[in-house]
Amino acid sequence: MSATTTARTRITTRIVATSVLAALVGTATVTGAASATTHDSTPPNRPAQGGKLQDAVDAIMKTGTVGVVAESTAPGVHRYATAGVTDTATGAPVRPGDRFRIASATKTFVATVVLQLVGEGRLSLDDTVEKWLPGVVSGNGNDGRKVTVRQLLQHTSGLFNYTADLPVLASVDDFEAGRYKTWTDEQLVAIAMRHQPDFEPGAKWSYSNTGYILAGMIIKRVTGDTWQQEVTRRIVRPLGMRHTVAPTTDATIPGRHLHGYSDFGGSGETIDVTEFNPTAAGAAGAMIGTTADLTRFYSALLGGRLLHPAELAEMKTTVPAPDLDVVWPGASYGLGLLRVPLTCGGSYYSHPGDFPGYTTRDGISEDGRRIVVLNATGDGARDLSTEQAQNTLVDQELCASRKR
């Protein structure tokens, strides 16, 4: 395997966060951490009781991240903890409310819109891709007549994951050359269609960003509006998520935000990757948000305020996802939601998000009343220690809040 292929494999796996290579993207730039702080919501700057959330954030920092912001919410409890810097050039400290690229956490928003359309009777989970996108999934053994909408959302379509062959993710040099390129959904799907499917639709589970690009295209075909417009109209605005953006071609992150840093699997010097044309991620991972806005979204979703009971039950119905075991032992996947066992018993829902320089992790209780969201910048450790530290924070907070 060539160095370029190795780098592409590593960064692609980081983006989807689905295998043992998830923590092998490269070495993050380690800077002197700004003073770490913890905050309660009322009043906003009073130190929270107990330091476990802050300790968990500090533990993530020690694995080689540049900055971390975390938020933990439960009935009567609302805490933030931060560490590190937003920008290595200025040394500005991370603050609650800083925006970041949420990456594949975008998929839960897109799945929610699709399921809302199902609840409205405008499409069915058992509809084929061919019905809505004639001729788009074809060639090299790919057949849209055999792939259903459910399989797209569930990662059981067997379609090749286009990000594994996306040039901009291959190396530092390739990223610099292509970071501002605009991609169409059709071009992204065409990358996948150059490859044979990984397996027959429904035969097994394997993470594929291609499925969500197609889901975004189906949303447009059904509604006449882009997935960004529908997510904004149906979710972002009604929930008052003022710091969340579903961008089109704008390569910047508006307002106060975290800078991302990556060396793309050791393929060059670590660079600032903050500016990036999000069309390369599309409905699979283009959105920008904050811990507070994600908390608001997950609370509404699992609390039953965005989907009818039948559609929420579909979303939460999971299938085994053995590829995830090395990072989340025992995890299973639904329709845009991951289910992960808790060490204290029971389980939580989640959707990780990985993008060069940004890692989003979250955990939501069954009823949406206990939520943890964090984002870390930089590549983190080459081994699994960053992943383990992030998972420990989520598990620790959800187990502790359940005991309160």
PDB file of C-alpha atoms in Angstrom, residues 42-333:
ATOM      1  CA  THR A  42     -26.998  29.632  36.370  1.00  0.00           C
ATOM      2  CA  PRO A  43     -25.173  31.885  36.956  1.00  0.00           C
ATOM      3  CA  PRO A  44     -23.138  31.295  33.751  1.00  0.00           C
ATOM      4  CA  ASN A  45     -19.621  31.662  35.167  1.00  0.00           C
ATOM      5  CA  ARG A  46     -19.887  30.061  38.585  1.00  0.00           C
ATOM      6  CA  PRO A  47     -17.675  26.949  38.937  1.00  0.00           C
ATOM      7  CA  ALA A  48     -19.713  23.775  38.945  1.00  0.00           C
ATOM      8  CA  GLN A  49     -19.623  21.520  41.960  1.00  0.00           C
ATOM      9  CA  GLY A  50     -17.180  18.671  41.523  1.00  0.00           C
ATOM     10  CA  GLY A  51     -14.385  18.485  39.012  1.00  0.00           C
ATOM     11  CA  LYS A  52     -15.094  15.216  37.218  1.00  0.00           C
ATOM     12  CA  LEU A  53     -16.210  16.833  33.955  1.00  0.00           C
ATOM     13  CA  GLN A  54     -13.155  19.083  33.968  1.00  0.00           C
ATOM     14  CA  ASP A  55     -10.911  16.155  34.843  1.00  0.00           C
ATOM     15  CA  ALA A  56     -12.313  14.216  31.892  1.00  0.00           C
ATOM     16  CA  VAL A  57     -11.739  17.156  29.546  1.00  0.00           C
ATOM     17  CA  ASP A  58      -8.170  17.498  30.829  1.00  0.00           C
ATOM     18  CA  ALA A  59      -7.647  13.782  30.211  1.00  0.00           C
ATOM     19  CA  ILE A  60      -8.622  14.264  26.564  1.00  0.00           C
ATOM     20  CA  MET A  61      -6.194  17.179  26.275  1.00  0.00           C
ATOM     21  CA  LYS A  62      -3.367  15.016  27.583  1.00  0.00           C
ATOM     22  CA  THR A  63      -3.769  12.656  24.613  1.00  0.00           C
ATOM     23  CA  GLY A  64      -2.631  15.364  22.214  1.00  0.00           C
ATOM     24  CA  THR A  65      -5.630  17.486  21.275  1.00  0.00           C
ATOM     25  CA  VAL A  66      -5.447  21.247  20.737  1.00  0.00           C
ATOM     26  CA  GLY A  67      -8.734  22.286  22.337  1.00  0.00           C
ATOM     27  CA  VAL A  68     -11.771  20.673  23.957  1.00  0.00           C
ATOM     28  CA  VAL A  69     -15.233  21.940  24.843  1.00  0.00           C
ATOM     29  CA  ALA A  70     -17.779  19.758  26.650  1.00  0.00           C
ATOM     30  CA  GLU A  71     -21.322  20.258  27.907  1.00  0.00           C
ATOM     31  CA  SER A  72     -23.251  17.979  30.245  1.00  0.00           C
ATOM     32  CA  THR A  73     -26.965  18.432  30.865  1.00  0.00           C
ATOM     33  CA  ALA A  74     -29.426  16.623  33.116  1.00  0.00           C
ATOM     34  CA  PRO A  75     -32.546  17.697  35.032  1.00  0.00           C
ATOM     35  CA  GLY A  76     -31.409  20.523  37.294  1.00  0.00           C
ATOM     36  CA  VAL A  77     -27.779  20.310  36.121  1.00  0.00           C
ATOM     37  CA  HIS A  78     -26.037  22.152  33.271  1.00  0.00           C
ATOM     38  CA  ARG A  79     -22.257  22.247  33.126  1.00  0.00           C
ATOM     39  CA  TYR A  80     -19.500  23.201  30.695  1.00  0.00           C
ATOM     40  CA  ALA A  81     -15.802  22.418  30.773  1.00  0.00           C
ATOM     41  CA  THR A  82     -13.118  23.665  28.390  1.00  0.00           C
ATOM     42  CA  ALA A  83      -9.392  23.314  27.875  1.00  0.00           C
ATOM     43  CA  GLY A  84      -6.766  24.309  25.338  1.00  0.00           C
ATOM     44  CA  VAL A  85      -6.887  26.971  22.657  1.00  0.00           C
ATOM     45  CA  THR A  86      -9.188  27.832  19.768  1.00  0.00           C
ATOM     46  CA  ASP A  87      -6.337  29.030  17.580  1.00  0.00           C
ATOM     47  CA  THR A  88      -2.649  28.132  17.961  1.00  0.00           C
ATOM     48  CA  ALA A  89      -1.668  31.392  16.257  1.00  0.00           C
ATOM     49  CA  THR A  90      -3.363  33.627  18.820  1.00  0.00           C
ATOM     50  CA  GLY A  91      -3.482  31.335  21.850  1.00  0.00           C
ATOM     51  CA  ALA A  92      -7.108  32.349  22.493  1.00  0.00           C
ATOM     52  CA  PRO A  93      -8.678  29.986  25.029  1.00  0.00           C
ATOM     53  CA  VAL A  94     -11.555  27.668  24.163  1.00  0.00           C
ATOM     54  CA  ARG A  95     -14.879  29.046  25.393  1.00  0.00           C
ATOM     55  CA  PRO A  96     -18.373  27.595  25.771  1.00  0.00           C
ATOM     56  CA  GLY A  97     -20.340  28.591  22.698  1.00  0.00           C
ATOM     57  CA  ASP A  98     -17.490  28.252  20.217  1.00  0.00           C
ATOM     58  CA  ARG A  99     -18.690  26.818  16.916  1.00  0.00           C
ATOM     59  CA  PHE A 100     -17.106  23.775  15.267  1.00  0.00           C
ATOM     60  CA  ARG A 101     -17.674  21.382  12.372  1.00  0.00           C
ATOM     61  CA  ILE A 102     -20.009  18.689  13.704  1.00  0.00           C
ATOM     62  CA  ALA A 103     -19.123  16.393  10.778  1.00  0.00           C
ATOM     63  CA  SER A 104     -21.102  13.130  10.702  1.00  0.00           C
ATOM     64  CA  ALA A 105     -23.419  14.242  13.487  1.00  0.00           C
ATOM     65  CA  THR A 106     -25.057  15.921  10.471  1.00  0.00           C
ATOM     66  CA  LYS A 107     -26.432  12.495   9.565  1.00  0.00           C
ATOM     67  CA  THR A 108     -28.911  12.523  12.448  1.00  0.00           C
ATOM     68  CA  PHE A 109     -30.375  15.800  11.157  1.00  0.00           C
ATOM     69  CA  VAL A 110     -30.694  14.405   7.638  1.00  0.00           C
ATOM     70  CA  ALA A 111     -32.222  11.148   8.884  1.00  0.00           C
ATOM     71  CA  THR A 112     -34.715  13.161  10.939  1.00  0.00           C
ATOM     72  CA  VAL A 113     -35.886  15.075   7.861  1.00  0.00           C
ATOM     73  CA  VAL A 114     -36.247  11.846   5.877  1.00  0.00           C
ATOM     74  CA  LEU A 115     -38.295  10.308   8.697  1.00  0.00           C
ATOM     75  CA  GLN A 116     -40.464  13.420   8.928  1.00  0.00           C
ATOM     76  CA  LEU A 117     -41.219  12.990   5.223  1.00  0.00           C
ATOM     77  CA  VAL A 118     -42.077   9.347   5.919  1.00  0.00           C
ATOM     78  CA  GLY A 119     -44.444  10.463   8.680  1.00  0.00           C
ATOM     79  CA  GLU A 120     -46.066  12.871   6.226  1.00  0.00           C
ATOM     80  CA  GLY A 121     -46.651  10.048   3.774  1.00  0.00           C
ATOM     81  CA  ARG A 122     -44.409  11.582   1.125  1.00  0.00           C
ATOM     82  CA  LEU A 123     -42.042   8.626   0.864  1.00  0.00           C
ATOM     83  CA  SER A 124     -41.470   5.222   2.416  1.00  0.00           C
ATOM     84  CA  LEU A 125     -38.404   3.701   4.031  1.00  0.00           C
ATOM     85  CA  ASP A 126     -38.966   0.754   1.715  1.00  0.00           C
ATOM     86  CA  ASP A 127     -38.872   2.900  -1.422  1.00  0.00           C
ATOM     87  CA  THR A 128     -35.936   2.100  -3.664  1.00  0.00           C
ATOM     88  CA  VAL A 129     -33.286   4.626  -4.582  1.00  0.00           C
ATOM     89  CA  GLU A 130     -34.213   4.028  -8.217  1.00  0.00           C
ATOM     90  CA  LYS A 131     -37.755   5.278  -7.581  1.00  0.00           C
ATOM     91  CA  TRP A 132     -36.494   8.716  -6.540  1.00  0.00           C
ATOM     92  CA  LEU A 133     -33.168   8.932  -8.337  1.00  0.00           C
ATOM     93  CA  PRO A 134     -33.494   6.970 -11.586  1.00  0.00           C
ATOM     94  CA  GLY A 135     -30.182   5.811 -13.009  1.00  0.00           C
ATOM     95  CA  VAL A 136     -28.043   7.446 -10.317  1.00  0.00           C
ATOM     96  CA  VAL A 137     -26.994   4.211  -8.602  1.00  0.00           C
ATOM     97  CA  SER A 138     -25.833   2.035 -11.486  1.00  0.00           C
ATOM     98  CA  GLY A 139     -22.769   0.484 -13.069  1.00  0.00           C
ATOM     99  CA  ASN A 140     -20.084  -1.853 -11.718  1.00  0.00           C
ATOM    100  CA  GLY A 141     -22.710  -4.028 -10.063  1.00  0.00           C
ATOM    101  CA  ASN A 142     -24.472  -1.127  -8.339  1.00  0.00           C
ATOM    102  CA  ASP A 143     -28.242  -1.269  -8.708  1.00  0.00           C
ATOM    103  CA  GLY A 144     -30.551   1.380  -7.252  1.00  0.00           C
ATOM    104  CA  ARG A 145     -33.508  -0.985  -7.720  1.00  0.00           C
ATOM    105  CA  LYS A 146     -32.138  -3.157  -4.917  1.00  0.00           C
ATOM    106  CA  VAL A 147     -31.226  -0.423  -2.404  1.00  0.00           C
ATOM    107  CA  THR A 148     -33.873   1.067  -0.123  1.00  0.00           C
ATOM    108  CA  VAL A 149     -34.058   4.374   1.694  1.00  0.00           C
ATOM    109  CA  ARG A 150     -33.875   2.466   4.986  1.00  0.00           C
ATOM    110  CA  GLN A 151     -30.600   0.849   3.920  1.00  0.00           C
ATOM    111  CA  LEU A 152     -29.105   4.243   3.031  1.00  0.00           C
ATOM    112  CA  LEU A 153     -29.824   5.584   6.507  1.00  0.00           C
ATOM    113  CA  GLN A 154     -28.835   2.336   8.225  1.00  0.00           C
ATOM    114  CA  HIS A 155     -25.506   1.788   6.407  1.00  0.00           C
ATOM    115  CA  THR A 156     -26.637  -1.580   5.079  1.00  0.00           C
ATOM    116  CA  SER A 157     -26.742  -0.522   1.412  1.00  0.00           C
ATOM    117  CA  GLY A 158     -23.371  -2.051   0.535  1.00  0.00           C
ATOM    118  CA  LEU A 159     -22.479   1.043  -1.496  1.00  0.00           C
ATOM    119  CA  PHE A 160     -18.812   1.968  -1.584  1.00  0.00           C
ATOM    120  CA  ASN A 161     -17.919   4.786   0.802  1.00  0.00           C
ATOM    121  CA  TYR A 162     -16.958   7.662  -1.509  1.00  0.00           C
ATOM    122  CA  THR A 163     -14.715   9.383   1.060  1.00  0.00           C
ATOM    123  CA  ALA A 164     -12.310   6.434   0.792  1.00  0.00           C
ATOM    124  CA  ASP A 165     -11.499   7.658  -2.728  1.00  0.00           C
ATOM    125  CA  LEU A 166     -11.889  11.424  -2.320  1.00  0.00           C
ATOM    126  CA  PRO A 167      -8.656  13.120  -3.464  1.00  0.00           C
ATOM    127  CA  VAL A 168      -8.851  16.037  -1.029  1.00  0.00           C
ATOM    128  CA  LEU A 169      -8.504  13.655   1.925  1.00  0.00           C
ATOM    129  CA  ALA A 170      -5.389  11.853   0.731  1.00  0.00           C
ATOM    130  CA  SER A 171      -2.663  14.068   2.186  1.00  0.00           C
ATOM    131  CA  VAL A 172      -1.736  17.550   3.379  1.00  0.00           C
ATOM    132  CA  ASP A 173      -0.764  18.534  -0.167  1.00  0.00           C
ATOM    133  CA  ASP A 174      -3.984  17.163  -1.646  1.00  0.00           C
ATOM    134  CA  PHE A 175      -6.046  18.957   0.981  1.00  0.00           C
ATOM    135  CA  GLU A 176      -4.296  22.268   0.286  1.00  0.00           C
ATOM    136  CA  ALA A 177      -4.850  21.795  -3.450  1.00  0.00           C
ATOM    137  CA  GLY A 178      -8.545  20.924  -3.169  1.00  0.00           C
ATOM    138  CA  ARG A 179      -9.883  22.492   0.010  1.00  0.00           C
ATOM    139  CA  TYR A 180     -11.878  25.174  -1.846  1.00  0.00           C
ATOM    140  CA  LYS A 181     -13.185  22.955  -4.649  1.00  0.00           C
ATOM    141  CA  THR A 182     -16.962  22.781  -5.044  1.00  0.00           C
ATOM    142  CA  TRP A 183     -18.386  19.291  -5.487  1.00  0.00           C
ATOM    143  CA  THR A 184     -21.867  18.362  -6.633  1.00  0.00           C
ATOM    144  CA  ASP A 185     -23.747  15.470  -5.044  1.00  0.00           C
ATOM    145  CA  GLU A 186     -23.716  13.748  -8.402  1.00  0.00           C
ATOM    146  CA  GLN A 187     -19.923  13.928  -8.537  1.00  0.00           C
ATOM    147  CA  LEU A 188     -19.593  12.432  -5.062  1.00  0.00           C
ATOM    148  CA  VAL A 189     -21.941   9.561  -5.894  1.00  0.00           C
ATOM    149  CA  ALA A 190     -20.076   9.007  -9.164  1.00  0.00           C
ATOM    150  CA  ILE A 191     -16.902   8.366  -7.147  1.00  0.00           C
ATOM    151  CA  ALA A 192     -18.699   5.519  -5.373  1.00  0.00           C
ATOM    152  CA  MET A 193     -20.121   4.189  -8.619  1.00  0.00           C
ATOM    153  CA  ARG A 194     -16.596   3.678  -9.979  1.00  0.00           C
ATOM    154  CA  HIS A 195     -16.354   0.868  -7.425  1.00  0.00           C
ATOM    155  CA  GLN A 196     -18.268  -2.366  -7.057  1.00  0.00           C
ATOM    156  CA  PRO A 197     -20.551  -2.520  -4.002  1.00  0.00           C
ATOM    157  CA  ASP A 198     -18.979  -3.934  -0.863  1.00  0.00           C
ATOM    158  CA  PHE A 199     -21.815  -6.453  -0.467  1.00  0.00           C
ATOM    159  CA  GLU A 200     -25.389  -7.127  -1.521  1.00  0.00           C
ATOM    160  CA  PRO A 201     -27.874  -4.611  -0.060  1.00  0.00           C
ATOM    161  CA  GLY A 202     -29.008  -5.722   3.391  1.00  0.00           C
ATOM    162  CA  ALA A 203     -26.400  -8.470   3.713  1.00  0.00           C
ATOM    163  CA  LYS A 204     -24.335  -6.756   6.421  1.00  0.00           C
ATOM    164  CA  TRP A 205     -23.389  -3.408   7.947  1.00  0.00           C
ATOM    165  CA  SER A 206     -20.642  -1.069   6.760  1.00  0.00           C
ATOM    166  CA  TYR A 207     -20.442   2.694   7.179  1.00  0.00           C
ATOM    167  CA  SER A 208     -20.919   4.530   3.897  1.00  0.00           C
ATOM    168  CA  ASN A 209     -21.101   8.293   3.539  1.00  0.00           C
ATOM    169  CA  THR A 210     -22.463   7.666   0.040  1.00  0.00           C
ATOM    170  CA  GLY A 211     -25.796   6.637   1.529  1.00  0.00           C
ATOM    171  CA  TYR A 212     -26.311  10.031   3.126  1.00  0.00           C
ATOM    172  CA  ILE A 213     -25.344  11.966   0.003  1.00  0.00           C
ATOM    173  CA  LEU A 214     -28.102   9.994  -1.715  1.00  0.00           C
ATOM    174  CA  ALA A 215     -30.493  10.682   1.175  1.00  0.00           C
ATOM    175  CA  GLY A 216     -29.855  14.398   0.729  1.00  0.00           C
ATOM    176  CA  MET A 217     -30.592  14.068  -2.986  1.00  0.00           C
ATOM    177  CA  ILE A 218     -33.837  12.235  -2.225  1.00  0.00           C
ATOM    178  CA  ILE A 219     -34.913  15.018   0.154  1.00  0.00           C
ATOM    179  CA  LYS A 220     -34.500  17.488  -2.706  1.00  0.00           C
ATOM    180  CA  ARG A 221     -36.387  15.272  -5.143  1.00  0.00           C
ATOM    181  CA  VAL A 222     -39.297  14.833  -2.724  1.00  0.00           C
ATOM    182  CA  THR A 223     -39.559  18.428  -1.459  1.00  0.00           C
ATOM    183  CA  GLY A 224     -38.030  20.549  -4.200  1.00  0.00           C
ATOM    184  CA  ASP A 225     -35.662  22.075  -1.638  1.00  0.00           C
ATOM    185  CA  THR A 226     -32.108  21.160  -0.695  1.00  0.00           C
ATOM    186  CA  TRP A 227     -31.369  19.142   2.423  1.00  0.00           C
ATOM    187  CA  GLN A 228     -29.820  22.300   3.907  1.00  0.00           C
ATOM    188  CA  GLN A 229     -33.046  24.245   3.406  1.00  0.00           C
ATOM    189  CA  GLU A 230     -35.183  21.451   4.849  1.00  0.00           C
ATOM    190  CA  VAL A 231     -32.938  20.903   7.888  1.00  0.00           C
ATOM    191  CA  THR A 232     -32.952  24.643   8.554  1.00  0.00           C
ATOM    192  CA  ARG A 233     -36.722  25.036   8.070  1.00  0.00           C
ATOM    193  CA  ARG A 234     -37.785  21.910   9.948  1.00  0.00           C
ATOM    194  CA  ILE A 235     -35.208  21.705  12.763  1.00  0.00           C
ATOM    195  CA  VAL A 236     -32.752  24.570  13.163  1.00  0.00           C
ATOM    196  CA  ARG A 237     -35.174  27.497  13.128  1.00  0.00           C
ATOM    197  CA  PRO A 238     -38.052  25.928  15.109  1.00  0.00           C
ATOM    198  CA  LEU A 239     -35.652  24.870  17.858  1.00  0.00           C
ATOM    199  CA  GLY A 240     -33.954  28.274  17.999  1.00  0.00           C
ATOM    200  CA  MET A 241     -30.521  26.838  17.157  1.00  0.00           C
ATOM    201  CA  ARG A 242     -29.024  30.250  16.467  1.00  0.00           C
ATOM    202  CA  HIS A 243     -25.439  29.049  16.153  1.00  0.00           C
ATOM    203  CA  THR A 244     -26.060  26.099  13.836  1.00  0.00           C
ATOM    204  CA  VAL A 245     -25.427  26.338  10.099  1.00  0.00           C
ATOM    205  CA  ALA A 246     -26.101  23.928   7.239  1.00  0.00           C
ATOM    206  CA  PRO A 247     -23.692  25.512   4.735  1.00  0.00           C
ATOM    207  CA  THR A 248     -23.557  25.189   0.972  1.00  0.00           C
ATOM    208  CA  THR A 249     -20.213  26.366  -0.464  1.00  0.00           C
ATOM    209  CA  ASP A 250     -18.940  28.778   2.211  1.00  0.00           C
ATOM    210  CA  ALA A 251     -15.557  27.469   3.371  1.00  0.00           C
ATOM    211  CA  THR A 252     -15.488  29.493   6.586  1.00  0.00           C
ATOM    212  CA  ILE A 253     -17.010  28.979  10.029  1.00  0.00           C
ATOM    213  CA  PRO A 254     -18.935  32.104  11.006  1.00  0.00           C
ATOM    214  CA  GLY A 255     -18.517  33.859  14.342  1.00  0.00           C
ATOM    215  CA  ARG A 256     -16.496  32.570  17.296  1.00  0.00           C
ATOM    216  CA  HIS A 257     -15.171  29.121  16.450  1.00  0.00           C
ATOM    217  CA  LEU A 258     -12.594  26.430  17.062  1.00  0.00           C
ATOM    218  CA  HIS A 259      -9.786  26.025  14.533  1.00  0.00           C
ATOM    219  CA  GLY A 260      -9.085  22.491  13.360  1.00  0.00           C
ATOM    220  CA  TYR A 261      -5.594  21.059  12.829  1.00  0.00           C
ATOM    221  CA  SER A 262      -4.456  17.922  11.005  1.00  0.00           C
ATOM    222  CA  ASP A 263      -1.437  16.341   9.339  1.00  0.00           C
ATOM    223  CA  PHE A 264      -3.532  13.783   7.399  1.00  0.00           C
ATOM    224  CA  GLY A 265      -1.913  10.660   8.702  1.00  0.00           C
ATOM    225  CA  GLY A 266       1.580  12.115   8.988  1.00  0.00           C
ATOM    226  CA  SER A 267       1.670  13.075   5.304  1.00  0.00           C
ATOM    227  CA  GLY A 268       3.160  16.497   6.033  1.00  0.00           C
ATOM    228  CA  GLU A 269       3.308  19.304   8.554  1.00  0.00           C
ATOM    229  CA  THR A 270       0.236  19.853  10.700  1.00  0.00           C
ATOM    230  CA  ILE A 271      -1.864  22.588   9.107  1.00  0.00           C
ATOM    231  CA  ASP A 272      -4.899  24.677   9.988  1.00  0.00           C
ATOM    232  CA  VAL A 273      -7.794  22.937   8.221  1.00  0.00           C
ATOM    233  CA  THR A 274     -10.572  25.235   9.431  1.00  0.00           C
ATOM    234  CA  GLU A 275     -11.410  26.630   6.005  1.00  0.00           C
ATOM    235  CA  PHE A 276     -12.892  23.937   3.799  1.00  0.00           C
ATOM    236  CA  ASN A 277     -15.582  23.878   1.119  1.00  0.00           C
ATOM    237  CA  PRO A 278     -18.275  21.731   2.788  1.00  0.00           C
ATOM    238  CA  THR A 279     -19.693  20.397  -0.478  1.00  0.00           C
ATOM    239  CA  ALA A 280     -17.173  17.541  -0.204  1.00  0.00           C
ATOM    240  CA  ALA A 281     -19.055  16.398   2.917  1.00  0.00           C
ATOM    241  CA  GLY A 282     -22.591  17.389   1.934  1.00  0.00           C
ATOM    242  CA  ALA A 283     -25.466  15.664   3.702  1.00  0.00           C
ATOM    243  CA  ALA A 284     -22.967  13.196   5.156  1.00  0.00           C
ATOM    244  CA  GLY A 285     -21.197  15.762   7.324  1.00  0.00           C
ATOM    245  CA  ALA A 286     -21.228  19.448   6.342  1.00  0.00           C
ATOM    246  CA  MET A 287     -22.946  21.101   9.311  1.00  0.00           C
ATOM    247  CA  ILE A 288     -21.520  23.528  11.868  1.00  0.00           C
ATOM    248  CA  GLY A 289     -22.822  23.922  15.422  1.00  0.00           C
ATOM    249  CA  THR A 290     -22.140  24.266  19.137  1.00  0.00           C
ATOM    250  CA  THR A 291     -22.464  21.965  22.123  1.00  0.00           C
ATOM    251  CA  ALA A 292     -25.514  23.924  23.310  1.00  0.00           C
ATOM    252  CA  ASP A 293     -27.314  23.703  19.969  1.00  0.00           C
ATOM    253  CA  LEU A 294     -26.578  19.997  19.633  1.00  0.00           C
ATOM    254  CA  THR A 295     -27.899  19.491  23.152  1.00  0.00           C
ATOM    255  CA  ARG A 296     -31.097  21.293  22.170  1.00  0.00           C
ATOM    256  CA  PHE A 297     -31.462  19.151  19.040  1.00  0.00           C
ATOM    257  CA  TYR A 298     -30.920  15.814  20.773  1.00  0.00           C
ATOM    258  CA  SER A 299     -33.257  16.766  23.597  1.00  0.00           C
ATOM    259  CA  ALA A 300     -36.023  17.545  21.120  1.00  0.00           C
ATOM    260  CA  LEU A 301     -35.359  14.460  19.013  1.00  0.00           C
ATOM    261  CA  LEU A 302     -35.205  11.827  21.755  1.00  0.00           C
ATOM    262  CA  GLY A 303     -37.878  13.705  23.687  1.00  0.00           C
ATOM    263  CA  GLY A 304     -40.313  13.037  20.832  1.00  0.00           C
ATOM    264  CA  ARG A 305     -40.739  16.602  19.607  1.00  0.00           C
ATOM    265  CA  LEU A 306     -39.389  16.147  16.063  1.00  0.00           C
ATOM    266  CA  LEU A 307     -40.774  12.757  15.025  1.00  0.00           C
ATOM    267  CA  HIS A 308     -44.010  10.846  15.501  1.00  0.00           C
ATOM    268  CA  PRO A 309     -43.674   7.781  17.760  1.00  0.00           C
ATOM    269  CA  ALA A 310     -43.629   5.354  14.825  1.00  0.00           C
ATOM    270  CA  GLU A 311     -40.813   7.154  13.021  1.00  0.00           C
ATOM    271  CA  LEU A 312     -38.803   7.685  16.215  1.00  0.00           C
ATOM    272  CA  ALA A 313     -39.126   3.960  16.902  1.00  0.00           C
ATOM    273  CA  GLU A 314     -37.772   3.255  13.411  1.00  0.00           C
ATOM    274  CA  MET A 315     -34.829   5.557  14.036  1.00  0.00           C
ATOM    275  CA  LYS A 316     -34.016   3.841  17.331  1.00  0.00           C
ATOM    276  CA  THR A 317     -34.307   0.296  15.962  1.00  0.00           C
ATOM    277  CA  THR A 318     -30.719  -0.832  15.528  1.00  0.00           C
ATOM    278  CA  VAL A 319     -28.802  -3.591  13.768  1.00  0.00           C
ATOM    279  CA  PRO A 320     -25.416  -5.012  14.806  1.00  0.00           C
ATOM    280  CA  ALA A 321     -22.467  -2.885  13.701  1.00  0.00           C
ATOM    281  CA  PRO A 322     -19.427  -5.053  14.466  1.00  0.00           C
ATOM    282  CA  ASP A 323     -17.033  -2.667  12.703  1.00  0.00           C
ATOM    283  CA  LEU A 324     -17.617  -0.243  15.587  1.00  0.00           C
ATOM    284  CA  ASP A 325     -16.671  -2.653  18.354  1.00  0.00           C
ATOM    285  CA  VAL A 326     -13.042  -1.593  18.615  1.00  0.00           C
ATOM    286  CA  VAL A 327     -14.114   1.952  19.567  1.00  0.00           C
ATOM    287  CA  TRP A 328     -17.621   1.356  20.985  1.00  0.00           C
ATOM    288  CA  PRO A 329     -17.864  -2.289  22.135  1.00  0.00           C
ATOM    289  CA  GLY A 330     -21.340  -3.693  21.601  1.00  0.00           C
ATOM    290  CA  ALA A 331     -22.561  -0.731  19.546  1.00  0.00           C
ATOM    291  CA  SER A 332     -25.409  -1.050  17.059  1.00  0.00           C
ATOM    292  CA  TYR A 333     -26.777   1.375  14.453  1.00  0.00           C
TER     293      TYR A 333
END
